[in-house]
Coordinates of C-alpha atoms and ligand atoms in Angstrom, one line a residue:
X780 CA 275.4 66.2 109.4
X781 CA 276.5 69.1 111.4
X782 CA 279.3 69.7 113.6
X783 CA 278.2 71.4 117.2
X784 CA 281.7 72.3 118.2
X785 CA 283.9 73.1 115.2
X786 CA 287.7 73.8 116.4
X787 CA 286.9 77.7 115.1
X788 CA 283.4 79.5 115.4
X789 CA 281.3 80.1 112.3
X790 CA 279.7 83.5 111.6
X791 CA 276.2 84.3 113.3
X792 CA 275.0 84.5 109.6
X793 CA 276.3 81.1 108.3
X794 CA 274.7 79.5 111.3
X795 CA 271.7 80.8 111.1
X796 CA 271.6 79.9 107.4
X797 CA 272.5 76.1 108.5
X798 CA 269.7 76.0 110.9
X799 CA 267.2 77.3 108.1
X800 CA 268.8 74.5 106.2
X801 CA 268.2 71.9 109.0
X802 CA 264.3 73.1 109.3
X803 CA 263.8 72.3 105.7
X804 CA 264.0 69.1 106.2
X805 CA 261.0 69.6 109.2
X806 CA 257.5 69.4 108.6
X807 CA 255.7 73.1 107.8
X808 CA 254.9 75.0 110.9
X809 CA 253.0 77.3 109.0
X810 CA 250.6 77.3 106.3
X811 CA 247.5 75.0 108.0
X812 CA 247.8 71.9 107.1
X813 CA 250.0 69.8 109.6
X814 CA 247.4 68.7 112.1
X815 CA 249.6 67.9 114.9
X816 CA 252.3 68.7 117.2
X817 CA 252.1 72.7 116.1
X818 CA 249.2 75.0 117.1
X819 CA 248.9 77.9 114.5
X820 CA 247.1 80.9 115.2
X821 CA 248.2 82.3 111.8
X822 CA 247.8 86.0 113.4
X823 CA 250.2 88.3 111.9
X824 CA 253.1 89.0 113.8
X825 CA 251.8 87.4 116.5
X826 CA 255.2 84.6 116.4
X827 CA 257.2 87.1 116.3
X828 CA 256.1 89.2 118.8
X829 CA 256.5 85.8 121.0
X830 CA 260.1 85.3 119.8
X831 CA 261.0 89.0 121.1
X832 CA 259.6 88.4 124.3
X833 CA 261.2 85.6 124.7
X834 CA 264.5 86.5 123.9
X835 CA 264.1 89.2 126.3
X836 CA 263.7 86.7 129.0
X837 CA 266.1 83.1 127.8
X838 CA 268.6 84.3 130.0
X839 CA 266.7 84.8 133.1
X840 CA 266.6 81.7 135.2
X841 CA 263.4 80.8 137.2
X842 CA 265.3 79.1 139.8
X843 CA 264.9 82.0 142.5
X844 CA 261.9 84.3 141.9
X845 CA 263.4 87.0 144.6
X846 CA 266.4 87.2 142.1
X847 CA 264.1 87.4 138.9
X848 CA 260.5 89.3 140.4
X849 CA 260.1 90.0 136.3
X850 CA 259.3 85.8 136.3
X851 CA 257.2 86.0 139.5
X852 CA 254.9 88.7 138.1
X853 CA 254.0 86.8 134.8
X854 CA 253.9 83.4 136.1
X855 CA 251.2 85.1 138.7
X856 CA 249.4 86.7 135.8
X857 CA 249.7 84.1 133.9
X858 CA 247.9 81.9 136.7
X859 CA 245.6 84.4 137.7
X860 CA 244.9 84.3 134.0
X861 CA 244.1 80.6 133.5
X862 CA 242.2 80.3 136.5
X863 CA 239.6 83.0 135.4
X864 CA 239.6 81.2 132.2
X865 CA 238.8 77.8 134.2
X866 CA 235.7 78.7 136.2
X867 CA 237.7 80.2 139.1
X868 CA 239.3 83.2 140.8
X869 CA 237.9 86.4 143.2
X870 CA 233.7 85.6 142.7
X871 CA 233.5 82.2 141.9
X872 CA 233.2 79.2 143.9
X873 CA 236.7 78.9 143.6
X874 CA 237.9 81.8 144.6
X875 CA 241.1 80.6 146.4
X876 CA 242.5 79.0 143.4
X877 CA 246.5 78.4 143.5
X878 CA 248.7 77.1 140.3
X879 CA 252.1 76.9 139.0
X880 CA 253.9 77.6 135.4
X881 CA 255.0 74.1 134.2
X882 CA 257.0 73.4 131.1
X883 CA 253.8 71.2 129.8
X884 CA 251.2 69.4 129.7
X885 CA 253.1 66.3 130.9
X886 CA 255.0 68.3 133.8
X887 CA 251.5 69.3 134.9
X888 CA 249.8 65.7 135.3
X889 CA 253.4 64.7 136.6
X890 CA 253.4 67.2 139.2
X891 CA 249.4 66.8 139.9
X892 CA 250.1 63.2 140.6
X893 CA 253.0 63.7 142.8
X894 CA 251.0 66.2 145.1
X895 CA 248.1 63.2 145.3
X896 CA 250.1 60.8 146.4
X897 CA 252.3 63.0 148.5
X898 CA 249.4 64.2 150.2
X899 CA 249.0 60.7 151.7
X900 CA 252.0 59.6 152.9
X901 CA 249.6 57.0 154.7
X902 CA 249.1 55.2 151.5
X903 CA 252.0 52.9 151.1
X904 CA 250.8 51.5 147.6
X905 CA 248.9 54.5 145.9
X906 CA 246.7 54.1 143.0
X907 CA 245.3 56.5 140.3
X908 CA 242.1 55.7 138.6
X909 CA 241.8 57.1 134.6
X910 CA 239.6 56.2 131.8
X911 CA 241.6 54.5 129.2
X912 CA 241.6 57.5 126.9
X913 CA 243.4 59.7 129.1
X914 CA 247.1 60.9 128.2
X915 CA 249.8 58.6 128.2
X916 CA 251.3 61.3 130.3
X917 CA 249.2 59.8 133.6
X918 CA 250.9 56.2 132.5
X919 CA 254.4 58.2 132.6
X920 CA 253.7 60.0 136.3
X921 CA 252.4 56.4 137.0
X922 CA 255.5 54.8 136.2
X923 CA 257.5 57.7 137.6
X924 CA 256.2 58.3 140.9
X925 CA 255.1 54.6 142.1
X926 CA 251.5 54.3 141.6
X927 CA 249.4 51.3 140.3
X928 CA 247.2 52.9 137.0
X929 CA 243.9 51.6 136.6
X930 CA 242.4 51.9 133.8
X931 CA 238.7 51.9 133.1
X932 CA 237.5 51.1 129.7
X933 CA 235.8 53.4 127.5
X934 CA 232.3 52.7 125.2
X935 CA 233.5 52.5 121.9
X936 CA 230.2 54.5 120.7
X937 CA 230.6 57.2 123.1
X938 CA 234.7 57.4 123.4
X939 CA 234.0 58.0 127.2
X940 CA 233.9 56.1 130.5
X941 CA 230.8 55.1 132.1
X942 CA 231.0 57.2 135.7
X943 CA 229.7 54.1 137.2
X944 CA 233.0 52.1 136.4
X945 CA 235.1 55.1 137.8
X946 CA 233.3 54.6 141.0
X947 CA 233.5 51.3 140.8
X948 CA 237.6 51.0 140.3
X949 CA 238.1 53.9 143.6
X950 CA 240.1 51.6 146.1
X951 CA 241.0 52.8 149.6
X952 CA 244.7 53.2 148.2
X953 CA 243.2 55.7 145.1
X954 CA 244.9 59.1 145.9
X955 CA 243.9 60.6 142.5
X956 CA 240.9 60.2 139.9
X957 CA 241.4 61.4 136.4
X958 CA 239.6 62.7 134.0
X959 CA 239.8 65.0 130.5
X960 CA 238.1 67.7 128.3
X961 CA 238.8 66.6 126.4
X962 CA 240.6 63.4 126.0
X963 CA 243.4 64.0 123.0
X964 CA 242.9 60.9 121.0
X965 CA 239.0 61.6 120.3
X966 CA 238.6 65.2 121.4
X967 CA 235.7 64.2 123.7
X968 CA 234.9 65.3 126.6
X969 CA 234.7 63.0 129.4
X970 CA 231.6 63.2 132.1
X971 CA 233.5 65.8 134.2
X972 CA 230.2 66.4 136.9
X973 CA 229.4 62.7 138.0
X974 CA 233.3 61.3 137.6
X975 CA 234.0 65.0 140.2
X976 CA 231.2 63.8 142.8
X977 CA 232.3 60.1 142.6
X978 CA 235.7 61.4 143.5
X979 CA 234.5 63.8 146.2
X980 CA 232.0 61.0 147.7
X981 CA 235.6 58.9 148.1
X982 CA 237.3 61.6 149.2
X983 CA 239.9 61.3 146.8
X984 CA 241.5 64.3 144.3
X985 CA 239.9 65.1 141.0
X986 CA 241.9 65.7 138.3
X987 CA 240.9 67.5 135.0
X988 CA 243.5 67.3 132.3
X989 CA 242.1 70.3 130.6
X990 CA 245.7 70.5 129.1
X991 CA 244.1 70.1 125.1
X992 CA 240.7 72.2 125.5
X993 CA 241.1 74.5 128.7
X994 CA 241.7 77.5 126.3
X995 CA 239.4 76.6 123.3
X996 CA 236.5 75.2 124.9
X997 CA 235.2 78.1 127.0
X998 CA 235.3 80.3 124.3
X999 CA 233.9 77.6 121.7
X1000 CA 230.9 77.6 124.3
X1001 CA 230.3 81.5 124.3
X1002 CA 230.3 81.0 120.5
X1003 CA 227.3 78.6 121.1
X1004 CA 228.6 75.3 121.5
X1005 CA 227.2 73.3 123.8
X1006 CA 230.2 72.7 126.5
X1007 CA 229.4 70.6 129.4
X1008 CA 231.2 72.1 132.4
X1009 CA 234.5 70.5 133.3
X1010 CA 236.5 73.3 135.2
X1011 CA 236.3 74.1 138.7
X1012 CA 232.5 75.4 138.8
X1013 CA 232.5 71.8 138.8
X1014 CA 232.3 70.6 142.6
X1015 CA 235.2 68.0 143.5
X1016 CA 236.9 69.1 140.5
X1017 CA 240.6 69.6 143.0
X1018 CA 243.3 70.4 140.0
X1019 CA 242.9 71.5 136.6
X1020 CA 245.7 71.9 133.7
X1021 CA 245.7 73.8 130.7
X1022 CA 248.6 73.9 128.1
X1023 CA 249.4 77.1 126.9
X1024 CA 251.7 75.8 124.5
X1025 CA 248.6 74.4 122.4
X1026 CA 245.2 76.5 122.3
X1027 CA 246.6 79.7 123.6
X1028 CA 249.2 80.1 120.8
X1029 CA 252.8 80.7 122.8
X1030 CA 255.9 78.9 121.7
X1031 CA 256.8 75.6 123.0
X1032 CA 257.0 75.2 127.0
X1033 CA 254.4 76.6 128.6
X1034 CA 251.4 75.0 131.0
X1035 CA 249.8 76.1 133.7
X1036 CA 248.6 73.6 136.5
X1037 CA 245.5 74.9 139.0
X1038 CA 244.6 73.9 142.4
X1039 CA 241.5 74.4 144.2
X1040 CA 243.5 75.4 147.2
X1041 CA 246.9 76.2 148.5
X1042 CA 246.9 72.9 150.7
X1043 CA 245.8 70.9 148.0
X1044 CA 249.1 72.5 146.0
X1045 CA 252.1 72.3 149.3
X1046 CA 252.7 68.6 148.4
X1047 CA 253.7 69.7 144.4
X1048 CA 256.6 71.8 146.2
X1049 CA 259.8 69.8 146.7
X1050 CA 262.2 72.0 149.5
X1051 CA 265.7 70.7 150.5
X1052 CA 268.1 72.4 152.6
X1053 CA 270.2 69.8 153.9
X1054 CA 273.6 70.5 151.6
X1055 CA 276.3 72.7 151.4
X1056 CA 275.0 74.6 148.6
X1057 CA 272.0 77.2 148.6
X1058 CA 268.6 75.8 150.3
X1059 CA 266.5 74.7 147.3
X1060 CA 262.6 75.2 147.2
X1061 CA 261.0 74.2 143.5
X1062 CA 257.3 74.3 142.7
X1063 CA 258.5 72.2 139.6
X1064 CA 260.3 69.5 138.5
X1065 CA 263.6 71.5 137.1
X1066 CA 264.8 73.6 139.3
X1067 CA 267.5 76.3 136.3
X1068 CA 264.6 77.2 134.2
X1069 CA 264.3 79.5 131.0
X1070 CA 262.2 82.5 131.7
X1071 CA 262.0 82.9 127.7
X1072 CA 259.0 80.8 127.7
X1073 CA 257.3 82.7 130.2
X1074 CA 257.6 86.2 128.9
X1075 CA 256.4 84.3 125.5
X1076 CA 253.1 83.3 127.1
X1077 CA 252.4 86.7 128.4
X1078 CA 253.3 88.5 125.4
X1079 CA 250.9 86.2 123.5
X1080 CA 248.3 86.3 126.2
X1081 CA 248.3 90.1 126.4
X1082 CA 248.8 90.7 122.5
X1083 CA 245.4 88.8 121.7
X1084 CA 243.4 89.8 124.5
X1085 CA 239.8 87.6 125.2
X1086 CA 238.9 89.2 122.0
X1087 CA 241.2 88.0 120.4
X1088 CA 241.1 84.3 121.3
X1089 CA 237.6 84.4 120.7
X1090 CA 238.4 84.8 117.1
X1091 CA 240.3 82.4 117.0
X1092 CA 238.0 80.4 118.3
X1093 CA 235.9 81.1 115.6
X1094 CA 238.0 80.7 113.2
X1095 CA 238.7 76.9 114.4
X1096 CA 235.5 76.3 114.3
X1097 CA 235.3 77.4 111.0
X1098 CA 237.7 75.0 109.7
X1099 CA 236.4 71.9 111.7
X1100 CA 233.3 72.8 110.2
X1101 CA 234.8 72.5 106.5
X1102 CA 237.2 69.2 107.6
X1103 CA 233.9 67.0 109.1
X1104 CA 231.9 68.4 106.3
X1105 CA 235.0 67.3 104.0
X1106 CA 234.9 63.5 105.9
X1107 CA 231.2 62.8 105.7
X1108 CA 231.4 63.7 101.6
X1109 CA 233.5 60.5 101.3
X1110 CA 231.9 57.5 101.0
X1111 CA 233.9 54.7 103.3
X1112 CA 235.1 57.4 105.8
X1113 CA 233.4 57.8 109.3
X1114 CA 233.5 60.7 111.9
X1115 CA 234.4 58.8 115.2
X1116 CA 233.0 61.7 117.2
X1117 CA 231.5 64.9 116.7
X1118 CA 233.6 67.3 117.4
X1119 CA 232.5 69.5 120.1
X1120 CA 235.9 70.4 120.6
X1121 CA 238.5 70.9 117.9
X1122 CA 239.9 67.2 117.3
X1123 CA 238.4 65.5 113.9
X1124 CA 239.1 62.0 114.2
X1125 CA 237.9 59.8 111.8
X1126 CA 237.9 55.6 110.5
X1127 CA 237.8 53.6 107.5
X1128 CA 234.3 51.8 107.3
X1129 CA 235.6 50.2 103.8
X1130 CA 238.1 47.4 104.4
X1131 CA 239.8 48.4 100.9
X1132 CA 240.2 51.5 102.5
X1133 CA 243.6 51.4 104.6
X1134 CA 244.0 54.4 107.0
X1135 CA 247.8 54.4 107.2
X1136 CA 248.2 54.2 103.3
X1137 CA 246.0 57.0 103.2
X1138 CA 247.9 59.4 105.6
X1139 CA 251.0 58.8 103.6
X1140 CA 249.0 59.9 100.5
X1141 CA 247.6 62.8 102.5
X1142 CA 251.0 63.5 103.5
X1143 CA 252.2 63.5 99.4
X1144 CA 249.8 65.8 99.1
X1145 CA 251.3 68.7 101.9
X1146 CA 248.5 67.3 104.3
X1147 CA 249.9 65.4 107.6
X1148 CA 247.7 63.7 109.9
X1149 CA 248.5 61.5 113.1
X1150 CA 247.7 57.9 112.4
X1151 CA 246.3 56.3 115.7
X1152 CA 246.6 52.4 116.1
X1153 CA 243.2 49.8 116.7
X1154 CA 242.7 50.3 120.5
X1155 CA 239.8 47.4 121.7
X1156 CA 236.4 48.1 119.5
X1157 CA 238.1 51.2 117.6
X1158 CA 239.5 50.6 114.6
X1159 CA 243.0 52.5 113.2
X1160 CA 242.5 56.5 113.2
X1161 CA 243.7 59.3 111.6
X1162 CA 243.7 62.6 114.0
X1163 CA 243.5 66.5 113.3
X1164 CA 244.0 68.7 116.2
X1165 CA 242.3 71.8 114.4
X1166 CA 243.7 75.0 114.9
X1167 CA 243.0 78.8 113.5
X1168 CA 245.8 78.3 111.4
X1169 CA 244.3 76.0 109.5
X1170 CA 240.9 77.9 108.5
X1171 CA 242.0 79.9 105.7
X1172 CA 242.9 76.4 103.5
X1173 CA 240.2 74.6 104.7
X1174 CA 238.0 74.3 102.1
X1175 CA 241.5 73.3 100.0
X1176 CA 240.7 69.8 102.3
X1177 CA 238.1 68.2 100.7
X1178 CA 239.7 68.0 97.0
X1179 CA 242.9 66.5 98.4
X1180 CA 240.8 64.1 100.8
X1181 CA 239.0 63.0 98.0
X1182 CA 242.3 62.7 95.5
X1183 CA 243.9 61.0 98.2
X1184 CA 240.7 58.4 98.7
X1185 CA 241.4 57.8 95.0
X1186 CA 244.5 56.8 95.5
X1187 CA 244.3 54.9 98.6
X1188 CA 241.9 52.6 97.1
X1189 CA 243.9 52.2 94.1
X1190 CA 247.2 51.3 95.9
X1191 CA 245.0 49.1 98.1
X1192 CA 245.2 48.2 101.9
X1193 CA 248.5 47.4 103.1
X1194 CA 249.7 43.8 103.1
X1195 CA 252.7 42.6 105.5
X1196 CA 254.3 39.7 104.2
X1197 CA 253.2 36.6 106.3
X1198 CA 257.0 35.8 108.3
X1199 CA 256.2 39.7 109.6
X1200 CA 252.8 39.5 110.2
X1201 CA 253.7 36.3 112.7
X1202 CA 256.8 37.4 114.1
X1203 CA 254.9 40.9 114.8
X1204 CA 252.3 38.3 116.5
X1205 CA 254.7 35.9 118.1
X1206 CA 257.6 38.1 120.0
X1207 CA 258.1 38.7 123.3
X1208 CA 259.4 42.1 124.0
X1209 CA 262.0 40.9 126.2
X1210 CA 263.1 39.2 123.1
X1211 CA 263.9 41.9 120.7
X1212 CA 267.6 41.8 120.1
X1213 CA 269.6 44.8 118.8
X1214 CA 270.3 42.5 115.6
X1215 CA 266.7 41.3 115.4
X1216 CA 266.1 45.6 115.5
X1217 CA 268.2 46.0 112.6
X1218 CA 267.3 43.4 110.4
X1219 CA 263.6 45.0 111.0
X1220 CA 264.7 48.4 110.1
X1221 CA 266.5 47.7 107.0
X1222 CA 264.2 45.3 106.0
X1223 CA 261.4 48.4 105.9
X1224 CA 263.5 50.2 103.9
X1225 CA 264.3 52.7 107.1
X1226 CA 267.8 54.2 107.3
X1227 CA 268.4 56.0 110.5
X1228 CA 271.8 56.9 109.4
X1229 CA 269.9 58.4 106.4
X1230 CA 269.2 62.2 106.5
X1231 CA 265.6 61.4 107.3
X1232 CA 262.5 59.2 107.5
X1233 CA 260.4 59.8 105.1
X1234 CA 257.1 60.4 106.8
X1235 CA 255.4 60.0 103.4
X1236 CA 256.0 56.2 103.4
X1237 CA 255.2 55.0 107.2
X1238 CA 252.0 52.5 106.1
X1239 CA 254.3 49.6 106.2
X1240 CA 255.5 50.8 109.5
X1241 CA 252.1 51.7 111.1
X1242 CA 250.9 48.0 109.8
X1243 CA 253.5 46.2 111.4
X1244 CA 253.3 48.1 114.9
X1245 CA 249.2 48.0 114.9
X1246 CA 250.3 44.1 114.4
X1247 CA 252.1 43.8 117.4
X1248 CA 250.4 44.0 121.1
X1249 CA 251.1 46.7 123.1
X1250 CA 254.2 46.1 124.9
X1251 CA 255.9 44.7 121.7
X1252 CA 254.9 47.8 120.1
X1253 CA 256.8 50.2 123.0
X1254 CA 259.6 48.5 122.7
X1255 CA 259.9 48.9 118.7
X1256 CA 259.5 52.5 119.3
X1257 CA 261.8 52.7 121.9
X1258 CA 264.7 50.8 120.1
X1259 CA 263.6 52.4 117.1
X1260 CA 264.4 55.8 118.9
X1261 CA 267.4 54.8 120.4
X1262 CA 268.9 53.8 116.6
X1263 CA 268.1 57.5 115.9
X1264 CA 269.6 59.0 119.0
X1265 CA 273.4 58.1 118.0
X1266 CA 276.0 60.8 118.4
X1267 CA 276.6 62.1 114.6
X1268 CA 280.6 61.9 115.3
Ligands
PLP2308 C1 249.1 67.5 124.9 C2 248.4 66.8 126.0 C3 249.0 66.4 127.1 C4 250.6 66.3 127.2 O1 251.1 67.6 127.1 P1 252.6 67.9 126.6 O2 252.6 69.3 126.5 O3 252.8 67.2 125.2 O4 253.5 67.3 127.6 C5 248.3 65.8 128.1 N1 246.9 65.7 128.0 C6 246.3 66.1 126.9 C7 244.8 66.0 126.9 C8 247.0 66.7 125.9 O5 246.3 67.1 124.8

């Protein structure tokens, strides 16, 4: 535990010491082989090269760009940047492209949404139409901002939504359609061009949450891979957002969201001056924002060059070339798509083969992958968002997949004892007690008063959540959390 205030300040050095202690206990940023969360270009000097820029800039506050013109220039590069990236700028057919510097992928599609439905104040009950692999981040704005979501299902051969349906679900009250390249879960890339036209025909806004592959897949394609288009050479394609934060290497905080237009952006912008105080304009949702993330991306941006993120994107493809080819040598495993882009997702064909016991033993083994739960037709995943980093230890995967197999089939699948399995079946969200919460916890042999949860031994948890339906399974998470988040007094 560790005291934020202590009644007298510690030394700069003994602080920093504690904090290197806390990150022990993290999972490794570095070293390739934690395939989520952290995007790891492994370049040398290249994090710390970020880290000076951004120090330069923590202080500065976005909040006014006449006070700060430093920000204003590199959050205009920085757009100016992503939209030549995306198919537009001076030359293209979107040459009067607009965007903003968001703190992330969900602040984009937050603020994407809000200008939709802003844009019609005529709509009283607006609705946004998404295949049901987009982010969970359009369920948030949803929620958020007041829409109705509806969701159209995806094939589970394809992973992607029939552009039919999508038609199909446009109401009169749709103010935005939704789609991704690609979509995080899978890394597929959704049917950008007839989803676009079915929007356009409606006259509704076109999304493309671009947020995982806008700065991997057009260089993956100038590397040869075939890349449908799904930027904004794409006709009815109205907003695109790319996080910087993932493909493009900067520190933590960084997304850019595009408009077609300048009208399509005016209803992101949120202006007030009827206070006392100073009249408030704010293209995003804070209004006191760190410029150190900012000068981060630029630094980054700059640094590598399009030369440089073209290696890069070699290099990732490198390694999802050694992962997949690691997957199909085991029998019982199953690519779930083929990865165009840079996700390798995977299933267990093999009933005696349990997913979740197998990321733990992956995990034993310095390897950490993202379980994902049954959803309809797909069975329980395990997910690698590839990166550069991960290249030079790729062909290190294949031994530890297969020693991991081993022992995944040795310790067998998972078995819930029967009273969980049914109350797992049987609650009601709404009935989940505080008491109920901590019988569960303790029961699973999770302490959040502990120093830790130890990620390696999460089957028993991932079983019992993919037991429970959906809502059931939000609220766990979401009383689970709030155990964590206790003040350590
Ligand atoms: C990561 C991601 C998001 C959400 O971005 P955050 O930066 O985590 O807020 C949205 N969409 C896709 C496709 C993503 O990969």
């Amino acid at each position: 535990m560790i005291e934020a205030l202590p009644s007298r300040g510690v030394p700069a050095e003994r602080v920093l010491a504690e904090l290197d202690e806390l990150r022990g206990a993290d999972l490794p940023t570095t070293g390739g082989r934690l395939f989520a969360y952290v995007f790891e270009s492994a370049v040398p000097g290249l994090d710390e090269l970020a880290a000076a820029a951004y120090a330069r800039s923590a202080h500065v506050n976005g909040l006014d760009p006449t006070a700060f013109p430093s920000l204003l220039a590199m959050e205009n590069a920085l757009v100016a940047a992503a939209a030549r990236v995306l198919g537009a700028g001076p030359g293209t057919a979107a040459p009067d492209v607009v965007g903003s510097v968001t703190s992330g992928g969900t602040e984009s599609i937050i603020l994407a949404v809000k200008a939709a439905r802003d844009a019609r104040p005529d709509i009283t009950a607006p609705r946004l139409v998404a295949p049901a692999s987009a982010h969970a981040a359009f369920a948030k704005a949803a929620h958020y901002l007041g829409l109705t979501l509806d969701t159209v299902p995806i094939s589970p051969r394809t992973l992607v939504p029939a552009p039919e349906d999508i038609a199909r679900a446009i109401r009169p009250e749709t103010v935005l359609v939704v789609c991704s390249a690609p979509a995080y879960a899978h890394g597929v890339v959704d049917p950008v061009a007839p989803i676009a036209a079915a929007a356009a025909e409606a006259g509704v806004r076109c999304h493309v949450d671009a947020c995982f592959g806008g700065w991997s897949l057009p260089w993956l394609r100038r590397l040869g891979v075939p890349v449908p288009e799904f930027d904004f050479a794409v006709p009815g394609v109205t907003s695109v957002s790319v996080d910087l934060h993932k493909y493009a290497y900067c520190p933590k905080g960084v997304s850019v969201l595009l408009h077609r237009d300048a009208q399509l952006r005016r209803p992101q912008y949120f202006g007030y001056a009827d206070w006392p105080g100073y009249p408030l304009v704010n293209p995003v949702i804070s209004s006191t924002r760190s410029g150190g993330p900012i000068a981060a991306a630029l630094a980054t941006l700059r640094h590598l060059g399009d030369a440089g993120y073209l290696a890069l994107a070699e290099r990732t493809r490198s390694a999802v070339r050694d992962i997949c080819a690691a997957v199909r040598d085991v029998p019982g495993l199953r690519l779930l798509a083929d990865p165009a882009a840079t996700v390798v997702c995977f299933v267990a064909d093999d009933p005696e083969l349990d997913v979740f016991v197998l990321a733990d033993e992956l995990a034993g083994r310095g390897w950490h992958v993202q379980p994902q739960h049954r959803y309809g037709e797909i069975p329980p995943s395990l997910h690698l968002s590839v990166t550069a980093g991960a290249a030079a230890g790729a062909a290190d995967f294949g031994p530890a997949l297969r020693d991991a197999v081993g022992a995944t089939r040795a310790a067998g699948p998972v078995r819930l004892p029967a009273e969980l399995l049914a109350l797992a079946g049987s609650l009601r969200p709404e009935d989940l007690t505080p008491q109920l919460m901590a019988g569960l916890v303790a029961g699973l042999g999770l302490d959040p008063a502990g120093p830790g949860i130890d990620t390696n031994r999460m089957a028993l948890v991932n079983t019992l959540l993919g037991a429970a339906p959906a809502a059931l399974r939000e609220r766990l998470l979401v009383e689970f959390l709030s155990l964590l988040q206790t003040p350590s007094w």
